[in-house]
Coordinates of C-alpha atoms in Angstrom, one line a residue:
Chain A
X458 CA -23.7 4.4 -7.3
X459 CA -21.3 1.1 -6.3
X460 CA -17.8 2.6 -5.5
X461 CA -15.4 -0.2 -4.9
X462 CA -12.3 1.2 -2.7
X463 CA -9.3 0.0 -2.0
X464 CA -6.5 1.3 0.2
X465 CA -2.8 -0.3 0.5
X466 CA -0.9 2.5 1.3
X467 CA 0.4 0.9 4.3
X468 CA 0.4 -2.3 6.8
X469 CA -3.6 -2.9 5.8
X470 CA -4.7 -4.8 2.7
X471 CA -8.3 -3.5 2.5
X472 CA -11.2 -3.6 0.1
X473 CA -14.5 -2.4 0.7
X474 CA -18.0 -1.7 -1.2
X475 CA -19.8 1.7 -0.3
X476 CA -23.1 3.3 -2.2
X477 CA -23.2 6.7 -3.0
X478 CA -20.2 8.0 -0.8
X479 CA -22.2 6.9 2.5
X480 CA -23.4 3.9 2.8
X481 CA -20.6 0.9 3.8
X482 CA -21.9 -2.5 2.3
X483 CA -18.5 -4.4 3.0
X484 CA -15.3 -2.9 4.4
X485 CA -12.8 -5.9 4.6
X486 CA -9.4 -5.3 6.5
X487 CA -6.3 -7.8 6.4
X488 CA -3.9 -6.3 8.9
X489 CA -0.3 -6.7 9.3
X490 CA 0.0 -5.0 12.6
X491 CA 1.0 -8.3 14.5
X492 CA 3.5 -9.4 11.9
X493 CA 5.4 -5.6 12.0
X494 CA 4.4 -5.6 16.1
X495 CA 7.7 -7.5 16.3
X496 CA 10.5 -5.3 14.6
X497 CA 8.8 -2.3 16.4
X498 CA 7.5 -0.9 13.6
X499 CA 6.3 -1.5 9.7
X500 CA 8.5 -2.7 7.4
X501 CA 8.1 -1.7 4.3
X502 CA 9.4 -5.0 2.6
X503 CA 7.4 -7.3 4.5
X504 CA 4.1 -4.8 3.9
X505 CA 4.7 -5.0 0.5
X506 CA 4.7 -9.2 0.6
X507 CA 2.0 -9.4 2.7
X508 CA 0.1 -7.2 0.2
X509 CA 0.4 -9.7 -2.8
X510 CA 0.0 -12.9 -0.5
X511 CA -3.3 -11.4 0.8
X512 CA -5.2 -9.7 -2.0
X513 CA -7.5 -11.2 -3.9
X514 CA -8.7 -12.9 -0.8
X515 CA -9.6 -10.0 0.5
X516 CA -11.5 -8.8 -2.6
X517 CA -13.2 -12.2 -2.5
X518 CA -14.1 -11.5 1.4
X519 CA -15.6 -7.7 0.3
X520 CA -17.7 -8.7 -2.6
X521 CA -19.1 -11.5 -0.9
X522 CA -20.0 -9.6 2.0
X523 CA -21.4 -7.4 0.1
X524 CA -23.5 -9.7 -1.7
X525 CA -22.9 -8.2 -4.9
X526 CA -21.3 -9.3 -8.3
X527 CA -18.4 -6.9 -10.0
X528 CA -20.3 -5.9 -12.6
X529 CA -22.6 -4.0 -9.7
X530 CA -19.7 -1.7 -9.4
X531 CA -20.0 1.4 -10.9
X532 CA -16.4 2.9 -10.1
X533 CA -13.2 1.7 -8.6
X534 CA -11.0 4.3 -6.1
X535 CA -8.1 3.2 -4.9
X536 CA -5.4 5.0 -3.0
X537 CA -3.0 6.7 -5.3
X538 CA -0.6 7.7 -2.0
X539 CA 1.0 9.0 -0.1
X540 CA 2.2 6.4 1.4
X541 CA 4.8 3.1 1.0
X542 CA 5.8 2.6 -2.8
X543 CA 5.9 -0.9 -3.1
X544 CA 2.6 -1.0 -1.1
X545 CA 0.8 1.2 -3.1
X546 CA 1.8 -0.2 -6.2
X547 CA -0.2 -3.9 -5.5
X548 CA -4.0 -1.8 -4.5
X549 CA -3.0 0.1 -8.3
X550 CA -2.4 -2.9 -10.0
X551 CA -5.3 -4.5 -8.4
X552 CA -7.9 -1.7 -9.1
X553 CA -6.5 -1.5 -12.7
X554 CA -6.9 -5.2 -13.0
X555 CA -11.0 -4.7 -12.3
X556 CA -11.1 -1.1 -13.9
X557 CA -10.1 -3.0 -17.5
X558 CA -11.6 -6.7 -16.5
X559 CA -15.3 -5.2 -16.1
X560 CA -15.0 -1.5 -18.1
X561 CA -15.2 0.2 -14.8
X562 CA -14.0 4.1 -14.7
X563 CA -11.0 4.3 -12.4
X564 CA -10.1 7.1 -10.0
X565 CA -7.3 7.4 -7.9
X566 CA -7.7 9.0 -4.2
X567 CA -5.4 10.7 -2.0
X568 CA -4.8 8.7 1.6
X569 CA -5.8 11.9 3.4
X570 CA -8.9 12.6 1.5
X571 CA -9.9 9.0 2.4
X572 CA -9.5 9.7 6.3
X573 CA -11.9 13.1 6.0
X574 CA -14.3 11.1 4.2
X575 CA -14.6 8.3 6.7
X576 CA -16.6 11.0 8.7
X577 CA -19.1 10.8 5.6
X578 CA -19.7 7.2 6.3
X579 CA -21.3 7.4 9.6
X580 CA -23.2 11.5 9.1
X581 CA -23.0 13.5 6.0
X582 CA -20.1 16.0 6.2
X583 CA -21.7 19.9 6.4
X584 CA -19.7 23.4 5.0
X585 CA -17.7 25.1 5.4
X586 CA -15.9 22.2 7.5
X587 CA -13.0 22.2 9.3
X588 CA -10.5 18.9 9.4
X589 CA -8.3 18.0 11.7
X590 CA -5.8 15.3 9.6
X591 CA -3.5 13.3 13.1
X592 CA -2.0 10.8 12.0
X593 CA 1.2 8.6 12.2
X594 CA 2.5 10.6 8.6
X595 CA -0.2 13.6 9.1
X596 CA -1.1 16.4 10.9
X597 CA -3.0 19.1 9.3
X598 CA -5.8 21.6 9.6
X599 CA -8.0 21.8 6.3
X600 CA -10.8 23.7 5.4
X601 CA -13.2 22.6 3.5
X602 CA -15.7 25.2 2.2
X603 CA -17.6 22.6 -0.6
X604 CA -16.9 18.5 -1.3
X605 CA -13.3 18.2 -2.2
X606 CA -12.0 21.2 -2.2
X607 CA -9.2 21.3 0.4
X608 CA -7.3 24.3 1.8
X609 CA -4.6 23.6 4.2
X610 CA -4.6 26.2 6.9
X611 CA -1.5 24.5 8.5
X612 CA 0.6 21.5 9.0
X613 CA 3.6 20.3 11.1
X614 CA 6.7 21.7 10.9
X615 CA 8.5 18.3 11.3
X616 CA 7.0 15.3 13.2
X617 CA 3.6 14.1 12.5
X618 CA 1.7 13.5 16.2
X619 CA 1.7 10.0 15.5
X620 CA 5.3 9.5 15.3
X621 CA 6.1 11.7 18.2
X622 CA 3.5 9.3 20.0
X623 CA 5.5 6.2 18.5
X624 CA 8.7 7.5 19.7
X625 CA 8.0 8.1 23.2
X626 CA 5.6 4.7 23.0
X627 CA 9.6 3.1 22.2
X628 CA 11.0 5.6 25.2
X629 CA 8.7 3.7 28.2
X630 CA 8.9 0.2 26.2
X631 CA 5.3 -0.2 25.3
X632 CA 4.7 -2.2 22.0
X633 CA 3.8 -1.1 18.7
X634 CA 1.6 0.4 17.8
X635 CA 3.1 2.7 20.5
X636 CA 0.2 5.5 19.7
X637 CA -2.9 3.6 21.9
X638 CA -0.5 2.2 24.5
X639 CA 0.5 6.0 25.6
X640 CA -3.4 6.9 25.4
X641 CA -4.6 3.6 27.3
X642 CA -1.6 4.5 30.1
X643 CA -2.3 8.1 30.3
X644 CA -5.9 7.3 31.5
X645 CA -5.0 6.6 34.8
X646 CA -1.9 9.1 35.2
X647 CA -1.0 12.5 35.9
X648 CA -0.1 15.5 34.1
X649 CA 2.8 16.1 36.6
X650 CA 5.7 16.9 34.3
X651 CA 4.7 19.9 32.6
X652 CA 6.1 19.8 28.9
X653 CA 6.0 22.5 26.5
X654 CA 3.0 23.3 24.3
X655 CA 5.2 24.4 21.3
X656 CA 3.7 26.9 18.8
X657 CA 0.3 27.3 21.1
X658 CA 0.4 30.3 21.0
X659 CA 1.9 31.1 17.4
X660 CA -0.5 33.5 15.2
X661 CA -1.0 30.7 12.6
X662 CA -1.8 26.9 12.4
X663 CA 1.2 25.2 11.6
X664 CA 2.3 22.4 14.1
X665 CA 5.8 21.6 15.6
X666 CA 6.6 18.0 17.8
X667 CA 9.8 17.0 17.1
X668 CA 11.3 19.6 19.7
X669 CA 8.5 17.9 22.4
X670 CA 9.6 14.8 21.4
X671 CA 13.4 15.4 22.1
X672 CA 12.4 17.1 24.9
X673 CA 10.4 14.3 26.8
X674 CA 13.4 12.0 25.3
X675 CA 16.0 14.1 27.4
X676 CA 13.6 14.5 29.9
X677 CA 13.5 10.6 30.4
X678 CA 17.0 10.2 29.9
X679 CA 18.3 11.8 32.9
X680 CA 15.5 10.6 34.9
X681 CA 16.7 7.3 34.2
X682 CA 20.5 8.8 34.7
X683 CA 19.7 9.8 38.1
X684 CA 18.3 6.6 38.7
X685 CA 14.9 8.6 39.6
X686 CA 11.6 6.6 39.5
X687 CA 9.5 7.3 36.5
X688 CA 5.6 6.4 36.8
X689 CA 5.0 5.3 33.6
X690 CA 1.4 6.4 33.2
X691 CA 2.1 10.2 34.4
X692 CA 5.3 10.9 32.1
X693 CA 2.4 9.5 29.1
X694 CA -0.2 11.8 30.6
X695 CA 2.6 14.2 30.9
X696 CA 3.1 14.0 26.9
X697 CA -0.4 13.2 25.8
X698 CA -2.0 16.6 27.6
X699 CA 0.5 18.9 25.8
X700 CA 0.4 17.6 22.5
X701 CA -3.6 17.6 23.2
X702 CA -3.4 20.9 24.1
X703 CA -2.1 22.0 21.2
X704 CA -4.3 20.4 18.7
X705 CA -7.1 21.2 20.2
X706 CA -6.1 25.1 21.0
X707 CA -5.3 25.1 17.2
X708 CA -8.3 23.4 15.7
X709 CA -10.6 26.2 18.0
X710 CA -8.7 28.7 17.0
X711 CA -9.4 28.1 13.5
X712 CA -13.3 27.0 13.1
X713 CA -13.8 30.4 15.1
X714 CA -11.5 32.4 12.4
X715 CA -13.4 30.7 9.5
X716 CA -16.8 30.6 11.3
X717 CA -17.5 26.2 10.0
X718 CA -20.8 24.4 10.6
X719 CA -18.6 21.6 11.8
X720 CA -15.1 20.1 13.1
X721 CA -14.1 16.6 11.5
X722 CA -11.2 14.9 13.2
X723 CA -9.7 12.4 11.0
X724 CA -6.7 9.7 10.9
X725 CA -5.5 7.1 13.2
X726 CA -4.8 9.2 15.8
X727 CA -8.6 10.4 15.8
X728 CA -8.7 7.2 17.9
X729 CA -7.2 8.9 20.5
X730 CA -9.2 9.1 23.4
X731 CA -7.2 11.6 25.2
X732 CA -7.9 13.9 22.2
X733 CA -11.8 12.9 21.9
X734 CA -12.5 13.6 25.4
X735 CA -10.7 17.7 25.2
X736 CA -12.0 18.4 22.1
X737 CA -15.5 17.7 23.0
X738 CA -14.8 19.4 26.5
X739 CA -13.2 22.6 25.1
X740 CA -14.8 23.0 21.5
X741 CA -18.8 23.9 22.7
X742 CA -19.6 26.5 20.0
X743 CA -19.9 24.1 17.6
X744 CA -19.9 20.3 16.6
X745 CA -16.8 18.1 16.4
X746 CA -17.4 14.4 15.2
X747 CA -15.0 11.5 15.3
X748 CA -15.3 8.6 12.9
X749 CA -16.1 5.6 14.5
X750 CA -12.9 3.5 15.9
X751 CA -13.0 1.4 13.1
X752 CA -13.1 3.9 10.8
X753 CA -9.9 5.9 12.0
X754 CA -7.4 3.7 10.8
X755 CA -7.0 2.5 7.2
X756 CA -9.5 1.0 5.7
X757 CA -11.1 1.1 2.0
X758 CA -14.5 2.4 3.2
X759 CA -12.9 5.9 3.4
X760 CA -11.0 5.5 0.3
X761 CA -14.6 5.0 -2.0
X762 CA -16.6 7.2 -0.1
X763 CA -14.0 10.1 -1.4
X764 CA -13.4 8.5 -4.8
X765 CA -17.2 9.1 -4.7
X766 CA -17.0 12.6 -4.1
X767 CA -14.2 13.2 -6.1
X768 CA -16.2 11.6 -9.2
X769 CA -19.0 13.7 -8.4
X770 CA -17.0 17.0 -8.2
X771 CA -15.0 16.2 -11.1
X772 CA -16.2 13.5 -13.7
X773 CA -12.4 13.2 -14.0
X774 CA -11.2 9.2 -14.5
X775 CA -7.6 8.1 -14.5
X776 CA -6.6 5.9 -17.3
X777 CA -4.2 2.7 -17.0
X778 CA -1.3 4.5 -16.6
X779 CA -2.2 5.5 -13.2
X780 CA 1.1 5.8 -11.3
X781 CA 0.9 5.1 -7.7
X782 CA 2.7 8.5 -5.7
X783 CA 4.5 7.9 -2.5
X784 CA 4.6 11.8 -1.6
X785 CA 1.6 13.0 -3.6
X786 CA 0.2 16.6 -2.4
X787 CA -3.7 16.7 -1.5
X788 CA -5.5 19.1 -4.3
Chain I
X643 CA -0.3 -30.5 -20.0
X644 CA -4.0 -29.5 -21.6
X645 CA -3.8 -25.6 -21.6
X646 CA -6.5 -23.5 -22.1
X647 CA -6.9 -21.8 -26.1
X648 CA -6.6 -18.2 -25.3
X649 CA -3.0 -17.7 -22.9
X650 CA -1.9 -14.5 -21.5
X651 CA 1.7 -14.5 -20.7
X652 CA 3.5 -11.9 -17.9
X653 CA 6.7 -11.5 -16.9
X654 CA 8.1 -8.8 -14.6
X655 CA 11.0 -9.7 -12.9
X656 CA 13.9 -7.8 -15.0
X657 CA 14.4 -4.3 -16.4
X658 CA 12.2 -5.4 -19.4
X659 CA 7.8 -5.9 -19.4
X660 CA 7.5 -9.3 -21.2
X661 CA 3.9 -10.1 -22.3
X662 CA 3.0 -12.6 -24.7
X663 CA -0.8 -14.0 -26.1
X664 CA -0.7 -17.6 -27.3
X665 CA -3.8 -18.8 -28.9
X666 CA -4.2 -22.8 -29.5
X667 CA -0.8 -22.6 -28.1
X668 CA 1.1 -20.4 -30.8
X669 CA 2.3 -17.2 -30.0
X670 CA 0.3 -14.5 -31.4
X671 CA 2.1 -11.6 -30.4
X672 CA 4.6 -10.9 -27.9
X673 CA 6.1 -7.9 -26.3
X674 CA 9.6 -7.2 -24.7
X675 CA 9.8 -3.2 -23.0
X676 CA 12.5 -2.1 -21.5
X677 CA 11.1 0.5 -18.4
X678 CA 12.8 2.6 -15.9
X679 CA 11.3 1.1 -13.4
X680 CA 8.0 2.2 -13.9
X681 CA 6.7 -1.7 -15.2
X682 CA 3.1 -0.9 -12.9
X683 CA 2.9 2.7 -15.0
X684 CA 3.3 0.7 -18.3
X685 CA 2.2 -3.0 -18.2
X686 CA -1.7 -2.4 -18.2
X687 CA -2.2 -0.2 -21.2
X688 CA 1.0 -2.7 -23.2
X689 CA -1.5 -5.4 -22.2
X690 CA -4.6 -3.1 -23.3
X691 CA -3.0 -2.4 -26.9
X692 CA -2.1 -6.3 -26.8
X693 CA -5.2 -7.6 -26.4
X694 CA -7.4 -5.3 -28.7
X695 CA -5.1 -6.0 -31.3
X696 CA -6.1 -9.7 -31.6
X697 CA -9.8 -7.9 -30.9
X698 CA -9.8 -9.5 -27.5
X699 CA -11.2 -8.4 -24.1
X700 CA -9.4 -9.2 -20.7
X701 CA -11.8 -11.1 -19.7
X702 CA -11.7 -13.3 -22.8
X703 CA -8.5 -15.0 -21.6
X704 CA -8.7 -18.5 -20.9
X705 CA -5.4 -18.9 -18.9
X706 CA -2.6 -16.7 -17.3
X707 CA 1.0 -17.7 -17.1
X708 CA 3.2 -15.8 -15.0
X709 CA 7.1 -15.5 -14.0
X710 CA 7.5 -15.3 -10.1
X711 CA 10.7 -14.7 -10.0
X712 CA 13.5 -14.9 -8.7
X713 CA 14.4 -11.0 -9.6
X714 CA 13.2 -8.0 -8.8
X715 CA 10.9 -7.6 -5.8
X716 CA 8.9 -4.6 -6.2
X717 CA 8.6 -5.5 -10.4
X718 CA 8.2 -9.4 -9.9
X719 CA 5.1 -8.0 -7.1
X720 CA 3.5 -6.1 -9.8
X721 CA 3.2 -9.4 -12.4
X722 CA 1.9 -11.5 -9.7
X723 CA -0.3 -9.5 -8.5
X724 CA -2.2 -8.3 -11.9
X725 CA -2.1 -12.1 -12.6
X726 CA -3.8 -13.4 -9.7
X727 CA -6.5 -10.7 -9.9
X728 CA -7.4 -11.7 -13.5
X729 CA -6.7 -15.8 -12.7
X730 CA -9.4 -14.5 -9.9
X731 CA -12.0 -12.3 -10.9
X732 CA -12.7 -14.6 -14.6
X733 CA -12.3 -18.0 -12.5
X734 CA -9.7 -19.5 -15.0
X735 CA -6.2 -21.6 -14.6
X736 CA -3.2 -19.6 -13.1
X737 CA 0.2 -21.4 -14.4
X738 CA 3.6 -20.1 -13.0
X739 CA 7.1 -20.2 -14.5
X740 CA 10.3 -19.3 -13.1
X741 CA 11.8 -16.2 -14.5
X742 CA 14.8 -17.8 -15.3
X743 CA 13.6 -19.8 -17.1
X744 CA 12.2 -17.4 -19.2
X745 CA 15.2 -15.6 -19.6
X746 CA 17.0 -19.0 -20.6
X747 CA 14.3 -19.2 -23.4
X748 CA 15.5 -16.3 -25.1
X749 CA 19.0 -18.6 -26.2
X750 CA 19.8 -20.9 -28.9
X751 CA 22.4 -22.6 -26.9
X752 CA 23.3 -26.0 -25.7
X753 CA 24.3 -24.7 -22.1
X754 CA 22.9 -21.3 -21.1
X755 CA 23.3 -18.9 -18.2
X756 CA 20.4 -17.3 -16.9
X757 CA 21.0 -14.3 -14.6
X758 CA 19.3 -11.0 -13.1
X759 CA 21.2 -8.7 -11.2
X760 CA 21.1 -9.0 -7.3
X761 CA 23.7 -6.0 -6.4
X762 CA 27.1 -6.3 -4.8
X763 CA 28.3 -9.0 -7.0
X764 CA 25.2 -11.3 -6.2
X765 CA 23.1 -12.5 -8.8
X766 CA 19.3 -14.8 -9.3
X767 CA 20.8 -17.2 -11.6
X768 CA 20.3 -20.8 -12.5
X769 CA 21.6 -23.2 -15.8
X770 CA 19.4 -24.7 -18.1
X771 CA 20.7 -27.3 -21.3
X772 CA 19.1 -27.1 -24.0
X773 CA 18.5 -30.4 -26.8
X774 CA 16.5 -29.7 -29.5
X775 CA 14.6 -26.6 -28.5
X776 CA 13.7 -28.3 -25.0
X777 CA 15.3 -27.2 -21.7
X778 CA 16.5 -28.6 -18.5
X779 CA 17.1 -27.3 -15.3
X780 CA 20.7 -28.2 -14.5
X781 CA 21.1 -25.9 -12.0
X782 CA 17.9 -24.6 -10.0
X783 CA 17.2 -20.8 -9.3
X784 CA 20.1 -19.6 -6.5
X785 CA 20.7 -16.3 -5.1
X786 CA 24.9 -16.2 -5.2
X787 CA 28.0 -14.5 -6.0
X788 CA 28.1 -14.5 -9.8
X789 CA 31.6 -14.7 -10.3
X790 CA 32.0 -17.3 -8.5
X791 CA 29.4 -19.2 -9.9
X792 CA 30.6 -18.2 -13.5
X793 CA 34.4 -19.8 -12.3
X794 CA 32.5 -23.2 -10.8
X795 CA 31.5 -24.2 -14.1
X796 CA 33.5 -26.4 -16.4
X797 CA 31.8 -25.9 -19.7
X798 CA 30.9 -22.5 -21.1
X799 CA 27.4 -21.3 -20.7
X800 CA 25.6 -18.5 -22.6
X801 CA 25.2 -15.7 -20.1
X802 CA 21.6 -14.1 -20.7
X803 CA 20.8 -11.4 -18.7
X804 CA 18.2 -9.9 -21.3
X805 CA 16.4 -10.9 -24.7
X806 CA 13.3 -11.7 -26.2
X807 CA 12.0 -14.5 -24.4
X808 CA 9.9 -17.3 -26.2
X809 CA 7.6 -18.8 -23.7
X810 CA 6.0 -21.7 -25.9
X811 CA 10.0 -22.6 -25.3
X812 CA 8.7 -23.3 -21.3
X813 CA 5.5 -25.1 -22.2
X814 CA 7.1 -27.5 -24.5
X815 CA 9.4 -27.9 -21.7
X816 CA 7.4 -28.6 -19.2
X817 CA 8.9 -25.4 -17.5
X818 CA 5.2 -24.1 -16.2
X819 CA 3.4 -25.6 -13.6
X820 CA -0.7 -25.1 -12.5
X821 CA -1.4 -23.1 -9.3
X822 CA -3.7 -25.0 -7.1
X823 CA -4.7 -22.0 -4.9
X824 CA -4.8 -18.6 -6.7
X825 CA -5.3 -16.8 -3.8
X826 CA -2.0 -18.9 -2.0
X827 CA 0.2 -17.4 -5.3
X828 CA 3.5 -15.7 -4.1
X829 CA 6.6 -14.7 -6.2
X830 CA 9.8 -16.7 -5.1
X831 CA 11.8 -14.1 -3.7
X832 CA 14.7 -17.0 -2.5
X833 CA 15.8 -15.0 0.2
X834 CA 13.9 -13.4 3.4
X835 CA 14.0 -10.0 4.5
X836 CA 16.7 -8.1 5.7
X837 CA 14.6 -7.5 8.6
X838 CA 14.1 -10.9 9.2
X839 CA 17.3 -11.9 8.8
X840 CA 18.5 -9.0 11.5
X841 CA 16.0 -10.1 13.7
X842 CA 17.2 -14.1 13.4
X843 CA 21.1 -13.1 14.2

């Protein structure tokens, strides 16, 4: 089966053509990041521009790269949210456009279900499975016991780990995307500072960083007040090995309570070497994958490999009245 | 201009959906929907029951016109867009129209206002003169004060801010114009971003 997926939700215009939920024939990517690089963040006007200049081109890129015609595809996914309004809405459009244009079934995929399933691209995804979502708008612990079929075991309190990363990325003036810069720079640093670990040690696997986050903030502040030298690459270290420590206390905790074949790690901030390296080092008793860097971040490959799945479970199509969701709920 | 036989007309900058198929260059049918802002919910299945009424298939259509603003963003996003993916994936003409324009069509009058709300006083306007069913641009699409646009001109003008547009109106008035590049397509938003304009102070 030909699923063509497509994913807007954010600063990526991406279309991609997968068979049967595993195998990626084209995954085209159009990003914005250096356009939103220079207002320090995305904005979600210009994403939604960028959107319309950009996408039949990259449809045009995906099916040629594919080598394949549209009437080859068998089902369209595209991402139905969370994520920017106005950015959603042109992937909807889009995939409604083909859905009615070739008599394609149409199925609408949740962003998150798209970043678990890039793990199927790469090695087929084994229950009962744990998830760990991290991501700039996600961080959440899922069990999965059969395909799609999600049960959140936990979820931040607040701040998402990506936007705790982004903040204190803005505190030591690194560039956006502030999330790698703190993991390149707390390679060759020290854990010297000793931040909390907040909620290590709670009796259940929800997540807090926004009280890190203020902390390391304050923490900086008078640093900078005193006019005491920071090292750059230690305060990151510093930041990256307790939010590290969390996640990766939590995620153990969790695949021993529910006994999984398998860890997934999924999301943007799966890129995270930091967070690569200590849950391989920690988590022995039983497998932990990472998709592939390109994989992590947006992309449409993700988004049909789940619309696959979903298909499969379900049989369940949307119609053309598909709404696009900017704070839809993963079922 | 030679157009193609079988049009499909789209036009989503204002509160309402306007769709419209011409065939051999006569309106066949036509739709004007008001939506609370919802246009991406409702403009596929309005064009669904549009076309299999004249027992036509999307991919049927010859030639797609479509308003790119000025108006609103996110609405005038969702026209574009659906138009340039069917202009794309069937390989046929892409003709664009100001929104205005459209809106101008929808009047009878010799001097006519065309306006969509901008907030805080601002409007997308522009003035058209009509002779004989033909319009002309008098003045072109402008992002201003409407009030003080209204008190700058000497004769009275029709103000249309909604109706139900005729777009053989633009094509007779040579009101449309062929996109070279489908894939270059963008609505004409006349203004940057606020972000950008932050960023240029």
């Amino acid at each position: 089966m030909i699923v063509l997926g497509i994913e807007t939700s954010c600063d990526e215009t991406s279309v991609a053509l997968v068979k049967d939920g595993k195998t990626v024939l084209s995954n085209v990517v159009l990003s914005q990041i250096d356009i939103h690089k220079e207002y320090g963040g995305v904005v979600p006007e210009i994403a939604s521009r960028e959107h319309v200049k950009g996408v039949t081109l990259v449809f045009d890129q995906a099916i040629k790269k594919a080598g394949l015609k549209y009437s080859d595809v068998d089902l369209v996914a595209v991402t139905e949210g969370p994520g920017l309004i106005g950015s959603l809405l042109i992937g909807v459009s889009a995939a409604k456009v083909i859905a009615m244009n070739y008599q394609i079934p149409l199925i609408g995929v949740h962003h998150i279900a798209g970043h678990i399933y890039a793990n199927n691209l790469e090695r087929e995804i084994e229950f009962p499975c744990l998830a760990l979502v991290v991501s700039g708008g996600h961080t959440e612990l899922i069990l999965m016991k059969e395909h799609f079929d999600f049960q959140k075991l936990g979820e931040t309190q607040d701040d998402a780990v990506g936007e705790a990363y982004d903040k204190i990325a803005r505190v030591l003036n690194l560039p956006y995307p502030g999330g790698p810069q703190v993991d390149k720079l707390s390679a060759i640093g020290q854990d010297r500072y000793n931040f909390p670990r907040p909620m290590i040690d709670t009796n259940d696997y929800n997540f807090s960083f926004s009280g890190l986050k203020s902390h390391v903030i304050n923490f900086h502040h008078n640093m900078v007040q005193r006019n005491e030298e920071i090292n750059n690459a230690d305060f990151a270290r510093s930041f990256q090995e307790a939010v590290t420590d969390v996640l990766v206390q939590k995620t153990s905790k969790a695949a021993k309570e529910y006994q999984v074949k398998q860890i997934i790690v999924a999301g943007g901030v799966a890129a995270n070497r930091g967070l690569r390296a200590k849950m391989l080092e920690r988590i022995t008793f039983v497998p932990v994958y990472f998709p592939s860097m390109q994989f992590c971040t947006d992309n449409a490959a993700m988004i049909a490999a789940a619309g696959y799945f979903k298909y499969q479970k379900t049989k369940l199509v949307s119609d053309y009245y598909l709404n696009a969701d900017s704070r839809l709920k993963l079922q | 201009m030679n157009l193609p036989s079988k049009l499909l007309a789209i036009d989503t900058a204002t509160k309402s959906i306007y769709l419209a198929l011409l065939i051999d260059g006569k309106t066949v049918d036509s739709i004007s929907q008001e939506g609370e802002s919802n246009h991406s919910v409702t403009i596929m299945p309005l064009i669904d029951q549009l076309l299999i009424k004249q027992q036509l298939q999307l991919n049927q259509i010859e030639g797609i016109l479509v308003g790119i603003g000025p108006g609103s963003y996110t609405g005038v996003r969702i026209g574009v867009s659906i138009a340039k993916m069917i202009a794309y994936l069937n390989s046929i003409e892409l003709y664009s129209f100001s929104s205005l324009a459209l809106l101008a069509s929808c009047s009878e009058s010799m001097n006519i206002l065309s306006s969509i709300d901008a907030r805080r006083g601002n409007a997308f306007l522009s003035t058209y003169q009509q002779t004989n069913g033909i319009l002309t641009v008098v003045n072109q699409d402008q992002l201003t004060n409407l009030e003080t646009f209204k008190a700058g001109l000497s004769e009275v003008h029709d103000l249309i801010t909604e109706g139900m547009p005729k777009i053989e109106k633009l094509i007779n008035s040579n009101l449309i114009y062929q996109v070279a590049d489908v894939h270059a397509l963008v609505p004409n938003y006349l203004q940057i971003t606020e972000a950008e304009r932050n960023k240029a102070i």
